[in-house]
Amino acid sequence: MLNIVLFGPPGAGKGTQSEKLIQKYGIEHISTGDLFRKHLGEGTELGKLAKKYMDEGNLVPDKVVIGMVDDRINSSKDPKGFIFDGFPRTVAQAKALDELLNAKGIGISGMISLEVPEDELRKRIKERGKTSGRTDDQDDKKVDNRIKVYKEETMPVAKYYEEQGKLSKIHGVGSIDEIFASICKVVDQY
Ligand code: AMP
């Protein structure tokens, strides 16, 4: 099974590249941000709970996220693999994911980290906010907090995979196809 963690700060291009990866490799996309937004749209209890955190650009508690990912993995019939986008975002989530997968006799093939300078991230998020309808993309203070949370809580996740020899860094600036080609070179080695 091909199980990829696509990592990077908000605006790094994880969603865009995930779409291309699922097409090429026939794996399933698990974006925790998208799953939360779906719950929000449907007005579920989980959606209401997540909204409080998302509105401020803070992380939804680990337990909630992990439970949702577990359900999503289990709902999949005969998957060829998964691409995890926006998850894990804390070391506790990364450990829980390893446990979840290990219990099924599978594991993470590797983490791909999209490296993009901060001024470029801000430019992209602002641009996306014009059409995404995401309030967390449109407010500079929320964007600031998301980047701060990324640095403080999420960046240590890269170290967690690096220690397992599973981290590959990709230059995330350039055309979508150029970046995709760099990612595929790594994935084809898994
Ligand atoms: P994203 O679409 O990945 O930028 O996520 C949007 C928001 O959803 C984040 O700012 C968090 O509030 C929440 N979220 C998404 N994924 C996670 C996660 N793995 N852990 C905690 N919160 C998350």
PDB file of C-alpha atoms in Angstrom, residues 6 13-31 34 37 83-85 114 176 180 183-184:
ATOM      1  CA  LEU A   6       1.794  15.387   2.265  1.00  0.00           C
ATOM      2  CA  GLY A  13      -0.158  23.513  -2.356  1.00  0.00           C
ATOM      3  CA  LYS A  14      -1.042  20.283  -0.530  1.00  0.00           C
ATOM      4  CA  GLY A  15      -4.632  20.210  -1.804  1.00  0.00           C
ATOM      5  CA  THR A  16      -3.630  20.916  -5.414  1.00  0.00           C
ATOM      6  CA  GLN A  17      -0.907  18.271  -5.448  1.00  0.00           C
ATOM      7  CA  SER A  18      -3.112  15.731  -3.626  1.00  0.00           C
ATOM      8  CA  GLU A  19      -5.681  15.933  -6.424  1.00  0.00           C
ATOM      9  CA  LYS A  20      -3.007  15.057  -8.974  1.00  0.00           C
ATOM     10  CA  LEU A  21      -1.547  12.274  -6.827  1.00  0.00           C
ATOM     11  CA  ILE A  22      -4.871  10.493  -6.321  1.00  0.00           C
ATOM     12  CA  GLN A  23      -5.420  10.512 -10.082  1.00  0.00           C
ATOM     13  CA  LYS A  24      -1.987   9.163 -10.932  1.00  0.00           C
ATOM     14  CA  TYR A  25      -1.632   6.553  -8.193  1.00  0.00           C
ATOM     15  CA  GLY A  26      -5.286   5.590  -7.606  1.00  0.00           C
ATOM     16  CA  ILE A  27      -5.048   6.256  -3.882  1.00  0.00           C
ATOM     17  CA  GLU A  28      -7.595   7.982  -1.662  1.00  0.00           C
ATOM     18  CA  HIS A  29      -7.399  11.547  -0.415  1.00  0.00           C
ATOM     19  CA  ILE A  30      -7.884  12.170   3.297  1.00  0.00           C
ATOM     20  CA  SER A  31      -7.855  15.907   3.973  1.00  0.00           C
ATOM     21  CA  ASP A  34     -11.963  19.161   3.905  1.00  0.00           C
ATOM     22  CA  ARG A  37     -15.569  21.708   6.276  1.00  0.00           C
ATOM     23  CA  ILE A  83      -2.700  10.483   0.901  1.00  0.00           C
ATOM     24  CA  PHE A  84      -2.924  12.324   4.196  1.00  0.00           C
ATOM     25  CA  ASP A  85      -3.271  16.066   3.610  1.00  0.00           C
ATOM     26  CA  LEU A 114       6.466  21.127   0.424  1.00  0.00           C
ATOM     27  CA  ILE A 176       2.073  22.961 -10.524  1.00  0.00           C
ATOM     28  CA  PHE A 180       4.197  17.423  -9.218  1.00  0.00           C
ATOM     29  CA  ILE A 183       6.907  14.692  -5.949  1.00  0.00           C
ATOM     30  CA  CYS A 184       6.409  11.751  -8.325  1.00  0.00           C
TER      31      CYS A 184
END
